PDB file of C-alpha atoms in Angstrom:
ATOM      1  CA  MET A   2      -0.113  -0.423  -0.124  1.00  0.00           C
ATOM      2  CA  GLN A   3       1.128   3.555  -0.660  1.00  0.00           C
ATOM      3  CA  ALA A   4       0.280   6.963   0.059  1.00  0.00           C
ATOM      4  CA  THR A   5       0.443  10.137  -2.306  1.00  0.00           C
ATOM      5  CA  THR A   6       2.324  12.723  -0.443  1.00  0.00           C
ATOM      6  CA  GLU A   7       2.532  16.446  -3.054  1.00  0.00           C
ATOM      7  CA  GLY A   8       2.445  13.985  -5.984  1.00  0.00           C
ATOM      8  CA  VAL A   9       5.323  11.783  -4.711  1.00  0.00           C
ATOM      9  CA  LEU A  10       4.241   8.305  -4.011  1.00  0.00           C
ATOM     10  CA  VAL A  11       5.389   7.041  -0.105  1.00  0.00           C
ATOM     11  CA  ALA A  12       4.988   3.949   0.847  1.00  0.00           C
ATOM     12  CA  THR A  13       2.859   3.133   4.340  1.00  0.00           C
ATOM     13  CA  ALA A  14       3.832   1.912   7.352  1.00  0.00           C
ATOM     14  CA  LYS A  15       3.941  -2.356   7.832  1.00  0.00           C
ATOM     15  CA  LEU A  16       2.191  -3.314  11.068  1.00  0.00           C
ATOM     16  CA  ALA A  17       2.605  -7.364  12.273  1.00  0.00           C
ATOM     17  CA  VAL A  18       0.166  -8.148  14.806  1.00  0.00           C
ATOM     18  CA  ILE A  19       1.470 -11.577  16.390  1.00  0.00           C
ATOM     19  CA  TYR A  20      -0.458 -12.970  18.986  1.00  0.00           C
ATOM     20  CA  TYR A  21      -1.645 -15.913  21.015  1.00  0.00           C
ATOM     21  CA  SER A  22      -5.302 -16.547  22.523  1.00  0.00           C
ATOM     22  CA  SER A  23      -6.830 -19.450  24.028  1.00  0.00           C
ATOM     23  CA  THR A  24     -10.361 -18.676  24.326  1.00  0.00           C
ATOM     24  CA  GLY A  25     -10.952 -15.546  21.926  1.00  0.00           C
ATOM     25  CA  THR A  26     -10.179 -12.372  23.759  1.00  0.00           C
ATOM     26  CA  VAL A  27      -6.669 -11.525  22.541  1.00  0.00           C
ATOM     27  CA  HIS A  28      -7.693 -12.776  19.078  1.00  0.00           C
ATOM     28  CA  ALA A  29     -10.808  -9.793  19.072  1.00  0.00           C
ATOM     29  CA  MET A  30      -7.981  -7.675  20.451  1.00  0.00           C
ATOM     30  CA  ALA A  31      -5.375  -8.598  17.778  1.00  0.00           C
ATOM     31  CA  GLU A  32      -8.544  -8.273  15.287  1.00  0.00           C
ATOM     32  CA  ARG A  33      -9.364  -4.784  16.112  1.00  0.00           C
ATOM     33  CA  LEU A  34      -5.476  -3.967  15.708  1.00  0.00           C
ATOM     34  CA  GLN A  35      -5.323  -5.140  12.437  1.00  0.00           C
ATOM     35  CA  GLN A  36      -8.677  -2.665  11.582  1.00  0.00           C
ATOM     36  CA  ALA A  37      -7.382   0.134  13.345  1.00  0.00           C
ATOM     37  CA  GLY A  38      -3.926  -0.234  11.850  1.00  0.00           C
ATOM     38  CA  GLU A  39      -5.386  -0.666   8.308  1.00  0.00           C
ATOM     39  CA  LYS A  40      -7.670   2.504   8.962  1.00  0.00           C
ATOM     40  CA  ALA A  41      -4.678   4.316   9.507  1.00  0.00           C
ATOM     41  CA  GLY A  42      -3.231   3.464   6.531  1.00  0.00           C
ATOM     42  CA  ALA A  43      -0.961   0.480   7.190  1.00  0.00           C
ATOM     43  CA  GLU A  44      -0.250  -2.801   5.680  1.00  0.00           C
ATOM     44  CA  VAL A  45      -0.819  -5.322   8.136  1.00  0.00           C
ATOM     45  CA  ARG A  46      -0.379  -8.914   8.904  1.00  0.00           C
ATOM     46  CA  LEU A  47      -2.783 -10.616  11.248  1.00  0.00           C
ATOM     47  CA  ARG A  48      -0.493 -13.616  12.656  1.00  0.00           C
ATOM     48  CA  GLN A  49      -1.077 -16.390  15.596  1.00  0.00           C
ATOM     49  CA  VAL A  50       1.856 -18.342  16.576  1.00  0.00           C
ATOM     50  CA  PRO A  51       1.034 -21.957  17.217  1.00  0.00           C
ATOM     51  CA  GLU A  52      -0.502 -23.726  19.913  1.00  0.00           C
ATOM     52  CA  LEU A  53       1.506 -26.049  22.147  1.00  0.00           C
ATOM     53  CA  ALA A  54      -0.686 -27.383  24.502  1.00  0.00           C
ATOM     54  CA  PRO A  55      -1.388 -31.253  23.861  1.00  0.00           C
ATOM     55  CA  PRO A  56      -4.810 -32.161  22.958  1.00  0.00           C
ATOM     56  CA  GLU A  57      -5.932 -33.252  26.021  1.00  0.00           C
ATOM     57  CA  ALA A  58      -5.439 -29.897  27.638  1.00  0.00           C
ATOM     58  CA  ILE A  59      -7.205 -28.041  25.105  1.00  0.00           C
ATOM     59  CA  ALA A  60     -10.100 -30.356  25.068  1.00  0.00           C
ATOM     60  CA  SER A  61     -10.616 -29.843  29.037  1.00  0.00           C
ATOM     61  CA  ASN A  62     -11.897 -26.465  28.330  1.00  0.00           C
ATOM     62  CA  ALA A  63     -14.461 -25.899  26.226  1.00  0.00           C
ATOM     63  CA  ALA A  64     -13.752 -22.321  25.296  1.00  0.00           C
ATOM     64  CA  TRP A  65     -10.272 -22.825  24.397  1.00  0.00           C
ATOM     65  CA  SER A  66     -11.368 -26.289  22.620  1.00  0.00           C
ATOM     66  CA  GLN A  67     -14.145 -24.135  20.554  1.00  0.00           C
ATOM     67  CA  HIS A  68     -11.438 -21.529  19.761  1.00  0.00           C
ATOM     68  CA  PHE A  69      -8.848 -23.729  18.527  1.00  0.00           C
ATOM     69  CA  ASP A  70     -11.298 -25.056  15.861  1.00  0.00           C
ATOM     70  CA  ARG A  71     -12.329 -21.985  14.843  1.00  0.00           C
ATOM     71  CA  THR A  72      -8.451 -20.624  14.267  1.00  0.00           C
ATOM     72  CA  LYS A  73      -6.603 -23.363  13.871  1.00  0.00           C
ATOM     73  CA  ASP A  74      -6.525 -23.019   9.671  1.00  0.00           C
ATOM     74  CA  GLU A  75      -5.538 -18.704  10.381  1.00  0.00           C
ATOM     75  CA  PRO A  76      -1.900 -17.949   9.006  1.00  0.00           C
ATOM     76  CA  LYS A  77       0.800 -18.661  11.371  1.00  0.00           C
ATOM     77  CA  ALA A  78       3.444 -16.734  12.209  1.00  0.00           C
ATOM     78  CA  THR A  79       6.871 -16.710  10.980  1.00  0.00           C
ATOM     79  CA  ALA A  80      10.228 -14.543  11.595  1.00  0.00           C
ATOM     80  CA  ASP A  81       9.768 -13.047   8.192  1.00  0.00           C
ATOM     81  CA  ASP A  82       6.625 -11.469   9.912  1.00  0.00           C
ATOM     82  CA  VAL A  83       8.579  -9.501  11.885  1.00  0.00           C
ATOM     83  CA  VAL A  84      11.709  -8.755   9.822  1.00  0.00           C
ATOM     84  CA  TRP A  85       9.018  -7.319   7.189  1.00  0.00           C
ATOM     85  CA  ALA A  86       7.488  -4.911   9.840  1.00  0.00           C
ATOM     86  CA  ASP A  87       8.364  -1.426  10.436  1.00  0.00           C
ATOM     87  CA  ALA A  88       6.016  -1.868  13.688  1.00  0.00           C
ATOM     88  CA  VAL A  89       4.978  -4.984  15.963  1.00  0.00           C
ATOM     89  CA  LEU A  90       2.028  -5.352  18.365  1.00  0.00           C
ATOM     90  CA  PHE A  91       2.837  -8.818  20.522  1.00  0.00           C
ATOM     91  CA  GLY A  92      -0.101 -10.202  22.110  1.00  0.00           C
ATOM     92  CA  SER A  93      -0.583 -12.634  24.941  1.00  0.00           C
ATOM     93  CA  PRO A  94      -2.733 -13.296  27.896  1.00  0.00           C
ATOM     94  CA  THR A  95      -0.955 -13.467  31.192  1.00  0.00           C
ATOM     95  CA  ARG A  96       0.437 -16.565  32.670  1.00  0.00           C
ATOM     96  CA  TYR A  97       1.556 -15.823  36.209  1.00  0.00           C
ATOM     97  CA  GLY A  98       3.037 -12.303  35.217  1.00  0.00           C
ATOM     98  CA  ASN A  99       4.338 -13.452  31.965  1.00  0.00           C
ATOM     99  CA  ILE A 100       3.707 -14.035  28.458  1.00  0.00           C
ATOM    100  CA  THR A 101       2.639 -17.491  27.628  1.00  0.00           C
ATOM    101  CA  SER A 102       4.920 -20.528  26.148  1.00  0.00           C
ATOM    102  CA  GLN A 103       3.438 -20.319  22.876  1.00  0.00           C
ATOM    103  CA  LEU A 104       4.385 -16.844  22.479  1.00  0.00           C
ATOM    104  CA  LYS A 105       7.930 -17.012  24.415  1.00  0.00           C
ATOM    105  CA  GLN A 106       8.420 -20.003  22.102  1.00  0.00           C
ATOM    106  CA  PHE A 107       7.996 -18.156  18.574  1.00  0.00           C
ATOM    107  CA  ILE A 108      10.186 -14.899  20.257  1.00  0.00           C
ATOM    108  CA  ASP A 109      12.647 -17.463  21.091  1.00  0.00           C
ATOM    109  CA  THR A 110      12.927 -18.843  17.286  1.00  0.00           C
ATOM    110  CA  LEU A 111      13.971 -14.925  16.592  1.00  0.00           C
ATOM    111  CA  GLY A 112      17.712 -15.744  17.420  1.00  0.00           C
ATOM    112  CA  PRO A 113      18.984 -15.719  14.010  1.00  0.00           C
ATOM    113  CA  GLN A 114      17.311 -12.340  12.690  1.00  0.00           C
ATOM    114  CA  TRP A 115      18.154 -11.171  16.271  1.00  0.00           C
ATOM    115  CA  GLN A 116      21.787 -12.327  15.397  1.00  0.00           C
ATOM    116  CA  GLN A 117      21.557  -9.990  11.981  1.00  0.00           C
ATOM    117  CA  GLY A 118      20.236  -7.302  13.592  1.00  0.00           C
ATOM    118  CA  LEU A 119      17.005  -7.216  11.455  1.00  0.00           C
ATOM    119  CA  LEU A 120      14.599  -7.267  14.823  1.00  0.00           C
ATOM    120  CA  ALA A 121      16.419  -3.618  15.493  1.00  0.00           C
ATOM    121  CA  ASP A 122      15.173   0.186  14.799  1.00  0.00           C
ATOM    122  CA  LYS A 123      11.305  -1.058  14.890  1.00  0.00           C
ATOM    123  CA  ALA A 124       8.610  -0.291  17.090  1.00  0.00           C
ATOM    124  CA  TYR A 125       7.021  -2.605  19.355  1.00  0.00           C
ATOM    125  CA  ALA A 126       4.453  -2.604  22.150  1.00  0.00           C
ATOM    126  CA  GLY A 127       2.239  -5.282  23.158  1.00  0.00           C
ATOM    127  CA  PHE A 128      -1.435  -6.439  24.589  1.00  0.00           C
ATOM    128  CA  THR A 129      -2.538  -8.499  27.139  1.00  0.00           C
ATOM    129  CA  SER A 130      -5.516  -9.841  28.627  1.00  0.00           C
ATOM    130  CA  THR A 131      -6.386 -11.441  32.651  1.00  0.00           C
ATOM    131  CA  MET A 132      -9.253 -12.671  34.513  1.00  0.00           C
ATOM    132  CA  THR A 133      -8.891 -10.558  37.236  1.00  0.00           C
ATOM    133  CA  ALA A 134      -7.739  -6.835  37.725  1.00  0.00           C
ATOM    134  CA  HIS A 135      -4.424  -7.520  39.422  1.00  0.00           C
ATOM    135  CA  GLY A 136      -3.618 -10.475  37.371  1.00  0.00           C
ATOM    136  CA  GLY A 137      -0.231  -9.237  36.201  1.00  0.00           C
ATOM    137  CA  GLN A 138      -1.091  -7.308  33.109  1.00  0.00           C
ATOM    138  CA  GLU A 139       1.380  -4.803  33.845  1.00  0.00           C
ATOM    139  CA  SER A 140       4.183  -7.639  34.586  1.00  0.00           C
ATOM    140  CA  THR A 141       3.291  -9.474  31.438  1.00  0.00           C
ATOM    141  CA  LEU A 142       3.750  -6.169  29.260  1.00  0.00           C
ATOM    142  CA  LEU A 143       6.959  -5.596  31.318  1.00  0.00           C
ATOM    143  CA  ALA A 144       8.405  -8.759  30.902  1.00  0.00           C
ATOM    144  CA  LEU A 145       7.687  -8.819  27.018  1.00  0.00           C
ATOM    145  CA  TYR A 146       9.684  -5.520  26.498  1.00  0.00           C
ATOM    146  CA  ASN A 147      12.480  -6.993  28.273  1.00  0.00           C
ATOM    147  CA  THR A 148      12.991  -8.900  25.038  1.00  0.00           C
ATOM    148  CA  ILE A 149      12.134  -6.095  23.353  1.00  0.00           C
ATOM    149  CA  TYR A 150      15.389  -4.011  24.377  1.00  0.00           C
ATOM    150  CA  HIS A 151      17.624  -7.131  23.760  1.00  0.00           C
ATOM    151  CA  PHE A 152      16.399  -6.629  20.058  1.00  0.00           C
ATOM    152  CA  GLY A 153      17.460  -2.733  19.872  1.00  0.00           C
ATOM    153  CA  GLY A 154      13.805  -2.063  19.493  1.00  0.00           C
ATOM    154  CA  VAL A 155      11.934   0.882  20.244  1.00  0.00           C
ATOM    155  CA  VAL A 156       9.468   0.320  22.946  1.00  0.00           C
ATOM    156  CA  VAL A 157       6.145   2.550  21.932  1.00  0.00           C
ATOM    157  CA  ALA A 158       4.216   1.866  25.042  1.00  0.00           C
ATOM    158  CA  PRO A 159       0.910   3.856  24.697  1.00  0.00           C
ATOM    159  CA  GLY A 160       1.714   5.992  28.053  1.00  0.00           C
ATOM    160  CA  TYR A 161      -0.866   8.708  28.709  1.00  0.00           C
ATOM    161  CA  THR A 162      -0.894  10.621  25.127  1.00  0.00           C
ATOM    162  CA  ASP A 163      -4.551  10.578  25.211  1.00  0.00           C
ATOM    163  CA  PRO A 164      -7.183  11.267  27.922  1.00  0.00           C
ATOM    164  CA  LEU A 165      -8.695   7.926  26.774  1.00  0.00           C
ATOM    165  CA  LYS A 166      -5.911   5.912  28.425  1.00  0.00           C
ATOM    166  CA  PHE A 167      -7.139   7.433  31.819  1.00  0.00           C
ATOM    167  CA  ALA A 168     -10.168   5.240  31.187  1.00  0.00           C
ATOM    168  CA  ASP A 169      -7.986   2.420  29.764  1.00  0.00           C
ATOM    169  CA  GLY A 170      -5.727   2.703  32.696  1.00  0.00           C
ATOM    170  CA  ASN A 171      -2.954   0.583  31.591  1.00  0.00           C
ATOM    171  CA  PRO A 172       0.269   3.296  29.985  1.00  0.00           C
ATOM    172  CA  TYR A 173       2.237  -0.063  29.400  1.00  0.00           C
ATOM    173  CA  GLY A 174       0.144  -1.316  26.852  1.00  0.00           C
ATOM    174  CA  VAL A 175      -3.771  -2.377  26.133  1.00  0.00           C
ATOM    175  CA  SER A 176      -5.308  -5.138  28.277  1.00  0.00           C
ATOM    176  CA  HIS A 177      -8.644  -6.541  29.515  1.00  0.00           C
ATOM    177  CA  VAL A 178     -10.285  -7.978  32.321  1.00  0.00           C
ATOM    178  CA  THR A 179     -12.116 -10.863  31.124  1.00  0.00           C
ATOM    179  CA  GLY A 180     -13.705 -11.813  34.879  1.00  0.00           C
ATOM    180  CA  GLY A 181     -14.233 -14.527  36.552  1.00  0.00           C
ATOM    181  CA  THR A 182     -16.228 -16.833  34.162  1.00  0.00           C
ATOM    182  CA  ASN A 183     -13.283 -15.736  31.613  1.00  0.00           C
ATOM    183  CA  ASP A 184     -15.906 -14.296  29.233  1.00  0.00           C
ATOM    184  CA  ALA A 185     -16.611 -10.368  29.500  1.00  0.00           C
ATOM    185  CA  PRO A 186     -16.210  -8.895  26.323  1.00  0.00           C
ATOM    186  CA  LEU A 187     -14.317  -5.995  25.194  1.00  0.00           C
ATOM    187  CA  THR A 188     -16.129  -2.474  25.672  1.00  0.00           C
ATOM    188  CA  ASP A 189     -15.692   0.738  23.623  1.00  0.00           C
ATOM    189  CA  VAL A 190     -12.724   1.272  26.416  1.00  0.00           C
ATOM    190  CA  GLN A 191     -10.767  -1.558  25.157  1.00  0.00           C
ATOM    191  CA  PHE A 192     -11.450  -0.890  21.459  1.00  0.00           C
ATOM    192  CA  ALA A 193     -10.533   3.112  21.669  1.00  0.00           C
ATOM    193  CA  ALA A 194      -7.213   2.245  23.489  1.00  0.00           C
ATOM    194  CA  LEU A 195      -6.216  -0.308  20.783  1.00  0.00           C
ATOM    195  CA  ASP A 196      -7.018   2.236  18.288  1.00  0.00           C
ATOM    196  CA  HIS A 197      -4.752   4.758  19.616  1.00  0.00           C
ATOM    197  CA  MET A 198      -2.162   2.512  20.183  1.00  0.00           C
ATOM    198  CA  ALA A 199      -2.276   1.032  16.633  1.00  0.00           C
ATOM    199  CA  GLN A 200      -1.981   4.592  15.266  1.00  0.00           C
ATOM    200  CA  ARG A 201       0.482   5.656  17.683  1.00  0.00           C
ATOM    201  CA  ILE A 202       2.844   2.946  16.729  1.00  0.00           C
ATOM    202  CA  ILE A 203       2.468   3.469  12.820  1.00  0.00           C
ATOM    203  CA  ARG A 204       3.288   7.107  13.457  1.00  0.00           C
ATOM    204  CA  ILE A 205       6.194   6.287  15.123  1.00  0.00           C
ATOM    205  CA  ALA A 206       7.131   3.435  13.272  1.00  0.00           C
ATOM    206  CA  GLU A 207       6.890   6.179  10.012  1.00  0.00           C
ATOM    207  CA  LYS A 208       9.013   8.731  11.593  1.00  0.00           C
ATOM    208  CA  LEU A 209      11.793   6.049  12.681  1.00  0.00           C
ATOM    209  CA  ARG A 210      11.790   4.799   8.857  1.00  0.00           C
ATOM    210  CA  SER A 211      12.161   8.114   7.626  1.00  0.00           C
TER     211      SER A 211
END
């Protein structure tokens, strides 16, 4: 995709949204980021990392099993998706205050690209969900960003750069509380925060690239 500035064709930013979702919340967040990124003029790749859990674990949770069946044929993330992108948004549910093993395993495969410096000088941010309000959302995003520092990437957390972030309440990224039954839907508060994060990271990525 290209945009025209004073008659000159200028390539728009490339955004990769790479995520893991077990029951669908982070998947819904990723889809919203894709929509917001495309609306902002970016070329977007939405990519799911592979599932690692054994079939019996997935089958033990109806929501997990249903979501796995619905999304098992979606495009899977590769190292090329990160190398290709100017901006990367990583998404994962919280697991004991950290990202899931599924997303971590994918990130761990990026060693060859990291050694070549192909992951540096890009804009990165993250999004997550938990069942409880104090379930580790901030620590999950901060743990994710430890990796970005090693990449030589630029962390573009949303901070409080817009009044809507005082409703969302997470300066480290975007997060959602799914509640005790793990099925509370996203609201306009989260949608606004996701849109803002996508728009901002695209804008910063374009500045980094120029």
